[in-house]
Backbone as JSON Lines, residues from 0, in Angstrom:
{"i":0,"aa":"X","n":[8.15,-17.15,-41.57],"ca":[8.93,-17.01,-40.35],"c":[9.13,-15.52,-40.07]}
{"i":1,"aa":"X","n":[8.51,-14.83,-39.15],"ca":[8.98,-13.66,-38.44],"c":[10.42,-13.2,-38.42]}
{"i":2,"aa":"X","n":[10.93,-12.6,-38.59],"ca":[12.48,-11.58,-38.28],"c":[12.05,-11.0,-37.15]}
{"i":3,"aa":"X","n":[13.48,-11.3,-36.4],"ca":[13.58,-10.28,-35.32],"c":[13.67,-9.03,-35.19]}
{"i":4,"aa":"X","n":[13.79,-8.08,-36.59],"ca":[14.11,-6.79,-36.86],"c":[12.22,-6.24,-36.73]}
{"i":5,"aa":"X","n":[11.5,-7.74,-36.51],"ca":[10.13,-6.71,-36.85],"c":[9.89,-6.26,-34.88]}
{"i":6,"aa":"X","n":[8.97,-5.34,-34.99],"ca":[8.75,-4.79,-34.49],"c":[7.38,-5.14,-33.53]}
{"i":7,"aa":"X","n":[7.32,-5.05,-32.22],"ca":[6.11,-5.53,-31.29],"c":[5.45,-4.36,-31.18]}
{"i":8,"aa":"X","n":[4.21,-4.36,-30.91],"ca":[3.38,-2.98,-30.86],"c":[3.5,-3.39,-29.37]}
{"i":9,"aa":"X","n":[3.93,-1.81,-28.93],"ca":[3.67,-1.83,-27.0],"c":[2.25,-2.17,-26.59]}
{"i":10,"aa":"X","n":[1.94,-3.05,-25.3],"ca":[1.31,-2.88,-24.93],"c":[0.53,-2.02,-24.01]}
{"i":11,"aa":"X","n":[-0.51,-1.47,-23.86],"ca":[-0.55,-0.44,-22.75],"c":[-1.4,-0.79,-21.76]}
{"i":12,"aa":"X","n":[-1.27,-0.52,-21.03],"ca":[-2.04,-1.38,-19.84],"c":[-2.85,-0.19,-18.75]}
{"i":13,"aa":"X","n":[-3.52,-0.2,-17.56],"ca":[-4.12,0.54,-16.95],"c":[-3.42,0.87,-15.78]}
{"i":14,"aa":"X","n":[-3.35,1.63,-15.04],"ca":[-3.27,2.27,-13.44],"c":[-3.37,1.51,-12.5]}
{"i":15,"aa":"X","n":[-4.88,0.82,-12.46],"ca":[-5.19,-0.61,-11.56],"c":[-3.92,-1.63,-11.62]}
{"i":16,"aa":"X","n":[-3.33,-1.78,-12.96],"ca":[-2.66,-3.08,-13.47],"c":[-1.43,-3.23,-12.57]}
{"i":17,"aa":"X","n":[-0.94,-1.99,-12.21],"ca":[0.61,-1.63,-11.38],"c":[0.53,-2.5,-10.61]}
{"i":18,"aa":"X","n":[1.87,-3.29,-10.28],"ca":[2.49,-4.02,-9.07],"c":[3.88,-3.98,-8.55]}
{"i":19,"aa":"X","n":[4.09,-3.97,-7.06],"ca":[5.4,-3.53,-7.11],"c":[6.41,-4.67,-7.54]}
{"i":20,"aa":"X","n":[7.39,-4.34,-7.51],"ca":[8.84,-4.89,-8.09],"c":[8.74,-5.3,-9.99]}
{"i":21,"aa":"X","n":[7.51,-4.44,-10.52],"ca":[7.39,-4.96,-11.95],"c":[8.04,-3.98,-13.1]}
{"i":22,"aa":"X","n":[8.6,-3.8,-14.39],"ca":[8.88,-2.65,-15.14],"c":[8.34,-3.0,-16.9]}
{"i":23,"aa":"X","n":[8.66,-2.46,-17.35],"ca":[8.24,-2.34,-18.81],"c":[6.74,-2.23,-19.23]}
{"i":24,"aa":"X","n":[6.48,-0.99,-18.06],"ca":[4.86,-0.63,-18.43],"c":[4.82,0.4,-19.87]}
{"i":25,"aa":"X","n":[3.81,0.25,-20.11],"ca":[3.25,1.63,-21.22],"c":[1.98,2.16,-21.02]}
{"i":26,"aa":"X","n":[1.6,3.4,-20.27],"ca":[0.75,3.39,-20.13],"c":[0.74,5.12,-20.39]}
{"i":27,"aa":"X","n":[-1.0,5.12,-21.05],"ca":[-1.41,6.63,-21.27],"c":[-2.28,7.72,-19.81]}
{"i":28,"aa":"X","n":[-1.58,8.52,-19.29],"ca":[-2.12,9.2,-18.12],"c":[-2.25,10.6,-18.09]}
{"i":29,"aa":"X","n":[-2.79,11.18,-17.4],"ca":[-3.12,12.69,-17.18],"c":[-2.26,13.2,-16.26]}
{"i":30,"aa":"X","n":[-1.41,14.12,-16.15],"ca":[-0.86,14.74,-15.21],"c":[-1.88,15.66,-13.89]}
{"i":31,"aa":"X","n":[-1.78,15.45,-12.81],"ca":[-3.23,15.97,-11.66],"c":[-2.1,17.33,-11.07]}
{"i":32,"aa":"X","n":[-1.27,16.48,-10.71],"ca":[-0.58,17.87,-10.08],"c":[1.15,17.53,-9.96]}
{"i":33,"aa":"X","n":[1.74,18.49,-10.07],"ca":[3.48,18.24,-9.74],"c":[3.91,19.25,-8.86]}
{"i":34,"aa":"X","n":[4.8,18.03,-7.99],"ca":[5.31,18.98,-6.93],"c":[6.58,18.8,-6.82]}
{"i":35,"aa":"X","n":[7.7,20.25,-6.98],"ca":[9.25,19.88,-6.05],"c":[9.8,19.33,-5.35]}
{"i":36,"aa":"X","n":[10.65,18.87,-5.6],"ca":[11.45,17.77,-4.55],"c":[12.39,18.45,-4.06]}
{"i":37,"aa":"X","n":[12.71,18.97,-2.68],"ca":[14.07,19.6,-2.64],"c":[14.92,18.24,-2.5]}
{"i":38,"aa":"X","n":[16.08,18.68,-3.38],"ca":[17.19,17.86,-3.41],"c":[18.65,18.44,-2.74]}
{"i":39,"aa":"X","n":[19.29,17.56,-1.94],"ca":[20.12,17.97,-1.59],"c":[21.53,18.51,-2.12]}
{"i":40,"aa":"X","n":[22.24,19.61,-1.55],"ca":[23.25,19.99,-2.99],"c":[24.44,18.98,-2.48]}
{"i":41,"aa":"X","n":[25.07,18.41,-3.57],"ca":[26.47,17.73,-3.35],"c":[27.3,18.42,-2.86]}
{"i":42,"aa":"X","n":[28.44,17.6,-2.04],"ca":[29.35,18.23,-1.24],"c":[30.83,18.55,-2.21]}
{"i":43,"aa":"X","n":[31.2,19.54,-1.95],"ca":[32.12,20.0,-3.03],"c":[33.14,19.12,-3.08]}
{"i":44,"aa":"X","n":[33.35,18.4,-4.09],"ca":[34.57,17.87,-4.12],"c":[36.08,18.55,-4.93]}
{"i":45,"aa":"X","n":[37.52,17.89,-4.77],"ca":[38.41,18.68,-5.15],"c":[38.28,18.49,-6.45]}
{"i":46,"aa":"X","n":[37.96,19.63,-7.66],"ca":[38.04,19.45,-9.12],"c":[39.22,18.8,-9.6]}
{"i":47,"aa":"X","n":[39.13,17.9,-10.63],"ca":[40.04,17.73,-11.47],"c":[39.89,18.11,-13.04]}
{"i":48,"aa":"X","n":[40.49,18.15,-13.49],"ca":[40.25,18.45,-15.32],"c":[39.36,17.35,-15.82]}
{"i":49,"aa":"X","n":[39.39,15.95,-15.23],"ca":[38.52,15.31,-15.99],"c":[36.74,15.35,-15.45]}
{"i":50,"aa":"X","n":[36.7,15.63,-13.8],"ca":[35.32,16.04,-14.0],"c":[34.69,17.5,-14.18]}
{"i":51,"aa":"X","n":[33.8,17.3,-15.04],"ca":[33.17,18.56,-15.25],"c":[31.68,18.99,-14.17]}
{"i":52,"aa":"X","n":[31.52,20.08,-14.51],"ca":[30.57,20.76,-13.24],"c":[29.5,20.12,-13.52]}
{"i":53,"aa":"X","n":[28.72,19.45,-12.52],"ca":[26.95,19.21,-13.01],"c":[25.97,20.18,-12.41]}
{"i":54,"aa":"X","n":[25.13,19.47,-13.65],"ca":[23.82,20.62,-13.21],"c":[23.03,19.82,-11.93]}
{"i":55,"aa":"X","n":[22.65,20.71,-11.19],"ca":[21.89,20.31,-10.05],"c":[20.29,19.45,-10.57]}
{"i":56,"aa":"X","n":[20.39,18.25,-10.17],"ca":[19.08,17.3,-10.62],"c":[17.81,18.26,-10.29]}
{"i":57,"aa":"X","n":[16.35,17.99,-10.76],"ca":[15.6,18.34,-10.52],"c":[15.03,17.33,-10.23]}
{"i":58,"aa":"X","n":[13.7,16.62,-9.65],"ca":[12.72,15.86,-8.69],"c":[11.71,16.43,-8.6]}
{"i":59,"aa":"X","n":[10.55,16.55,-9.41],"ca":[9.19,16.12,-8.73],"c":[8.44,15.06,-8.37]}
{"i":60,"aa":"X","n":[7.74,14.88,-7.56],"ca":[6.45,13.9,-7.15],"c":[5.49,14.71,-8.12]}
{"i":61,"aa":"X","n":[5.24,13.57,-8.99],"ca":[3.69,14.24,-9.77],"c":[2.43,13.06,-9.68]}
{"i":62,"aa":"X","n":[1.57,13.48,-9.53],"ca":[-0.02,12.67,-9.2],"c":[-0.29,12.29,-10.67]}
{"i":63,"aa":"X","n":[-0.22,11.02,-11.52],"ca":[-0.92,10.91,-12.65],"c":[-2.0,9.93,-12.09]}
{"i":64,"aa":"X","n":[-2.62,9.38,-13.72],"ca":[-3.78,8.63,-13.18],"c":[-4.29,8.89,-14.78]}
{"i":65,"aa":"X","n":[-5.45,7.41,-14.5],"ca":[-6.47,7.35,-15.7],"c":[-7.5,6.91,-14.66]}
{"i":66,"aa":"X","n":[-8.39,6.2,-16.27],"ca":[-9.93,6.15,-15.41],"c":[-10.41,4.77,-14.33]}
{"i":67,"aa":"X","n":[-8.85,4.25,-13.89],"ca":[-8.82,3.25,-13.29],"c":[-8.29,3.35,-11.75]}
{"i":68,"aa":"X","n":[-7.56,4.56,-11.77],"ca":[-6.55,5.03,-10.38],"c":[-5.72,5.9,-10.94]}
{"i":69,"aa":"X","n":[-4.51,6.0,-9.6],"ca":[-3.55,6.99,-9.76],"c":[-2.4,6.78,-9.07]}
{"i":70,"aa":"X","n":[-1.29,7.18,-9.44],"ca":[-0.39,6.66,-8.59],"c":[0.98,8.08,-8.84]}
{"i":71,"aa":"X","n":[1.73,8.21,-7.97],"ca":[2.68,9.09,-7.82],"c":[3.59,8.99,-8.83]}
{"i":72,"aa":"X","n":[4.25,9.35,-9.58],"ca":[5.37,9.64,-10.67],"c":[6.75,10.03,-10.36]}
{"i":73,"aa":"X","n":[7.23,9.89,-9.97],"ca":[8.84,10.67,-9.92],"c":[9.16,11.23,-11.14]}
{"i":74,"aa":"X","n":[9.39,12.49,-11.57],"ca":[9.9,13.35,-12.43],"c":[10.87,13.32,-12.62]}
{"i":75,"aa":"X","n":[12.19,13.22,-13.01],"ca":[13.82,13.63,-13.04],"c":[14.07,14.72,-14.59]}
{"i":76,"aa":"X","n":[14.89,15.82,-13.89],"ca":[15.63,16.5,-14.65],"c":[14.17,17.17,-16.08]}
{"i":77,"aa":"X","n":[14.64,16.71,-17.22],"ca":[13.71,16.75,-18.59],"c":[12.5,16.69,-18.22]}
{"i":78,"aa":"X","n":[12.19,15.44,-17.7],"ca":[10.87,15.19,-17.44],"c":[9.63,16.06,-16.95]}
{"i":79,"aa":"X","n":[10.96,16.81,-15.61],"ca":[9.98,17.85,-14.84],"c":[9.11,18.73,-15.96]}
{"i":80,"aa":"X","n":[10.0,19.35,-16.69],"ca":[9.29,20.68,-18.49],"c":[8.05,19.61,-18.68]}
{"i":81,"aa":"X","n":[7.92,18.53,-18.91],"ca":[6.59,17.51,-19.43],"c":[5.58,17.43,-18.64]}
{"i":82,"aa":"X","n":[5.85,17.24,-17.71],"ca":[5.05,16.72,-16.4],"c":[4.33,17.66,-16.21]}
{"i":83,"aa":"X","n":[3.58,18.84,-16.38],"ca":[2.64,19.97,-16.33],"c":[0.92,19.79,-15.62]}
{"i":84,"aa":"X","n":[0.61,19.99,-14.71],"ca":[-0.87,19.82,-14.23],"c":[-1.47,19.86,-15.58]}
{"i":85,"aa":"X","n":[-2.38,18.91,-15.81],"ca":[-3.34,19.01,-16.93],"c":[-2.86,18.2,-18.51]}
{"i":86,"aa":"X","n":[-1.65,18.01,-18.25],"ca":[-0.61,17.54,-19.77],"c":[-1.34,15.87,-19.37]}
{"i":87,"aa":"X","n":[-1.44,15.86,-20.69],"ca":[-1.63,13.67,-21.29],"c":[-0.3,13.6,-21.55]}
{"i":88,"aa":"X","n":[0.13,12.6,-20.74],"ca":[1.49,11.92,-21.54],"c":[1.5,10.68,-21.71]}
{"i":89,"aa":"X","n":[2.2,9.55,-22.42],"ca":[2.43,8.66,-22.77],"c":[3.53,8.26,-22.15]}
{"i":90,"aa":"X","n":[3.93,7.53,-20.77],"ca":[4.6,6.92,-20.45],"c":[5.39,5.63,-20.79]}
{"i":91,"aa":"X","n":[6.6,5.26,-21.63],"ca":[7.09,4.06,-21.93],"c":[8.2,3.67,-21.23]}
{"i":92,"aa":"X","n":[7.96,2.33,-21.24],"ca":[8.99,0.95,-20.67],"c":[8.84,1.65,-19.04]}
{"i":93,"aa":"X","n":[8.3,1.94,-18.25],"ca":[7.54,2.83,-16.79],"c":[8.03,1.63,-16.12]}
{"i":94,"aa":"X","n":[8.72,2.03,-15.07],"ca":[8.78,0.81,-13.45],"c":[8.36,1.33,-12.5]}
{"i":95,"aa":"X","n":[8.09,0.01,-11.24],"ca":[7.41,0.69,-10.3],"c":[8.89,0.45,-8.97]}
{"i":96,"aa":"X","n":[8.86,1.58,-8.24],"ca":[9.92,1.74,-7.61],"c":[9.44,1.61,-6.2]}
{"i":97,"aa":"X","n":[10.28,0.84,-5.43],"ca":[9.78,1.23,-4.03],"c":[9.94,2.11,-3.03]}
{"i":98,"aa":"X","n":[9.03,3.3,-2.22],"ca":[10.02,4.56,-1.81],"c":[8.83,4.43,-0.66]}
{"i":99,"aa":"X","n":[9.67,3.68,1.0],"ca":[9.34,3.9,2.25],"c":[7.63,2.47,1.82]}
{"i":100,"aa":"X","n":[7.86,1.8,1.38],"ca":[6.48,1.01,1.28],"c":[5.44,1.35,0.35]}
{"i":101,"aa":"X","n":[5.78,1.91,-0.36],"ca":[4.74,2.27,-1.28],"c":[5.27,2.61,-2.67]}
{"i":102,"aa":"X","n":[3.96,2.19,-3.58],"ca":[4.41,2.48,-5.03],"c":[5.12,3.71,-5.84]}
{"i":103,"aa":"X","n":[6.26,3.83,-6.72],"ca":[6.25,5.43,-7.18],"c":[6.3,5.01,-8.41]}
{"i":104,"aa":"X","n":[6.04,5.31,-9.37],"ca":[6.18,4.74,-11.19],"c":[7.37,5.92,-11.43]}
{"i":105,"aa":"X","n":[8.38,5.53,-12.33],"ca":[9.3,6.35,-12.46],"c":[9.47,5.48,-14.17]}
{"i":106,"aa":"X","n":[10.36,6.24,-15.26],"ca":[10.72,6.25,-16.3],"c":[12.44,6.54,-16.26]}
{"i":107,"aa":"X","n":[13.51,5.53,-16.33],"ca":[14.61,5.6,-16.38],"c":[15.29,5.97,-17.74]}
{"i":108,"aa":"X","n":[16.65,5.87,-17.93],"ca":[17.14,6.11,-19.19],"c":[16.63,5.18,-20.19]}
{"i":109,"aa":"X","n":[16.22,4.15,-19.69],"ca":[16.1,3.04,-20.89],"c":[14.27,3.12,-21.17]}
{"i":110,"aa":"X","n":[13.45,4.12,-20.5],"ca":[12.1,4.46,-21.44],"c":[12.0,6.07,-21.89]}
{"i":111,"aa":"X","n":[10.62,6.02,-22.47],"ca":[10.22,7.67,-22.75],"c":[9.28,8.28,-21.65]}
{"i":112,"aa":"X","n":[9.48,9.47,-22.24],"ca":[8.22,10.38,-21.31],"c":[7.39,11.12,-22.5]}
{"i":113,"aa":"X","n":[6.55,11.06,-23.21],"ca":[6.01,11.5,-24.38],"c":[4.49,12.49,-24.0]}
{"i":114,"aa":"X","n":[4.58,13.9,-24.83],"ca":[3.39,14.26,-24.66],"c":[2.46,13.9,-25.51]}
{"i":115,"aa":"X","n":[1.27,13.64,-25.29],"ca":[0.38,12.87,-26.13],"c":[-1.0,14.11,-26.04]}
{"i":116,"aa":"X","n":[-1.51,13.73,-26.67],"ca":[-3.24,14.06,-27.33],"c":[-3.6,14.28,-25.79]}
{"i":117,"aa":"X","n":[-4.72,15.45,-25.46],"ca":[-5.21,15.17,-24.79],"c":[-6.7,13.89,-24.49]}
{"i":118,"aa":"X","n":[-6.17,13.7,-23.43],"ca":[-6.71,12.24,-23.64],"c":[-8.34,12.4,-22.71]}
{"i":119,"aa":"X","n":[-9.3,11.86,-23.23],"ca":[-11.41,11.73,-23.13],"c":[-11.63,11.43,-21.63]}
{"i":120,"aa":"X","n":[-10.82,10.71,-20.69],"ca":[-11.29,9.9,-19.47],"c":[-11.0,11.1,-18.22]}
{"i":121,"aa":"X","n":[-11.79,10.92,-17.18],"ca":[-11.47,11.37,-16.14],"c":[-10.88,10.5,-15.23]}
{"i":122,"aa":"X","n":[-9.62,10.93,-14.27],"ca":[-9.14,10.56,-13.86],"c":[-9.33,10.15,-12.47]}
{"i":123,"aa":"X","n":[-9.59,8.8,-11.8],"ca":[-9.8,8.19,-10.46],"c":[-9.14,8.55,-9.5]}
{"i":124,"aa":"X","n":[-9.57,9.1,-8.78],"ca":[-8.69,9.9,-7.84],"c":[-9.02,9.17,-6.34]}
{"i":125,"aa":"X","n":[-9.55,8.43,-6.25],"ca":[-10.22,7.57,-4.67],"c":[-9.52,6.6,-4.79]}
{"i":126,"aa":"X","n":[-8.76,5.52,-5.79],"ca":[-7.89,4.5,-5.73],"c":[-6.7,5.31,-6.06]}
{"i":127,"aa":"X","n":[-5.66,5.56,-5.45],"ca":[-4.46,5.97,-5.39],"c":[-3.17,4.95,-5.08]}
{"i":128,"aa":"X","n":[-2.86,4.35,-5.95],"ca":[-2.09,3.16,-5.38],"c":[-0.81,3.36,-4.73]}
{"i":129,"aa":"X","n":[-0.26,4.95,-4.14],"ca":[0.67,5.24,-3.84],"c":[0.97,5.22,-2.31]}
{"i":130,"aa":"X","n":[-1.18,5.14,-1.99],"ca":[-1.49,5.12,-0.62],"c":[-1.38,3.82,0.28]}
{"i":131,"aa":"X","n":[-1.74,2.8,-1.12],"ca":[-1.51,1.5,-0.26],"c":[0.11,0.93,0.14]}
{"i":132,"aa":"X","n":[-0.02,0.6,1.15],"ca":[1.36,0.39,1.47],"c":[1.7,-0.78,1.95]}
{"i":133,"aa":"X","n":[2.61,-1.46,1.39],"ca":[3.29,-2.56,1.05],"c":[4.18,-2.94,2.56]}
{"i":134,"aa":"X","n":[4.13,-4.45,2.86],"ca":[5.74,-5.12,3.83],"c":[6.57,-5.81,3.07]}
{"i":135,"aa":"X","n":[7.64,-5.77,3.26],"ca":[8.76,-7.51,2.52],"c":[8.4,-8.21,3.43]}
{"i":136,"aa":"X","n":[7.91,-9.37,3.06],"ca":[7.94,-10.28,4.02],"c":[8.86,-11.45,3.1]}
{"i":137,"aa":"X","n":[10.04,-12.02,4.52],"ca":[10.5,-13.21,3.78],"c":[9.79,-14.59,4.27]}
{"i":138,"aa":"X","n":[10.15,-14.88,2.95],"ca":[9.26,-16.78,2.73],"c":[10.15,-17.88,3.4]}
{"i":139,"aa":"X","n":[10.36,-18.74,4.17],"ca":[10.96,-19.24,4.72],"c":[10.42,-20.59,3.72]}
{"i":140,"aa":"X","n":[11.69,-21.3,3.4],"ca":[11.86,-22.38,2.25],"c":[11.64,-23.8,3.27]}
């Protein structure tokens, strides 16, 4: 009988594989390019002793991809230092987010952003799944 303390090897899956409204991807990709997000600054509110000052978020859009496609990344804060044109990273527990109809893969508190090996494949740059763009349509029961 298996224990629950054992451990599942992640699966990792491809670029092609992405669909929207799905999460708990793992997938290995190349960083193509990262770009700034200007973010807007918060409006000052009246301090109290219990909140403390934050640091202003950071946001890039970064282009990853393997040898299957590519799709846009959202960067936050840490991530941005990783995210480097040319860096392999290892993306874990990855969701796909919806921003204006189209795909963005983003990594929340609950995955990693890992630098990995540089990785053998060139990256598909003609299937971009960030380009195809999605409707809600509702299903009438």
């Amino acid at each position: 009988m298996a224990t629950t303390a054992e451990k599942r090897k992640p699966v990792f899956i491809k670029v092609e594989e992405l669909k929207p409204g799905t999460n708990g991807h793992n997938l290995t990709v190349k960083v193509l390019e990262s770009k700034p997000v200007p973010v807007p600054k918060p409006r000052r509110a009246p301090m109290s002793l219990s909140q403390r000052p934050q640091r202003p978020s950071r946001i890039n859009e970064c282009l990853v991809g393997d040898e299957t496609g590519c799709i846009v990344f959202t960067a936050r804060n840490e991530q941005v230092d990783i995210m480097q044109p040319g860096a392999t990273v290892i993306l874990r527990n990855a969701k796909i987010d919806m921003f204006k109809g189209s795909m963005r893969l983003a990594v929340d508190k609950w995955g990693r952003v890992e630098v990995a090996e540089p990785a053998n494949f060139a990256v598909t740059e003609n299937n971009n799944l960030s380009l195809v763009e999605y409707e809600l349509v509702t299903v009438q029961a």
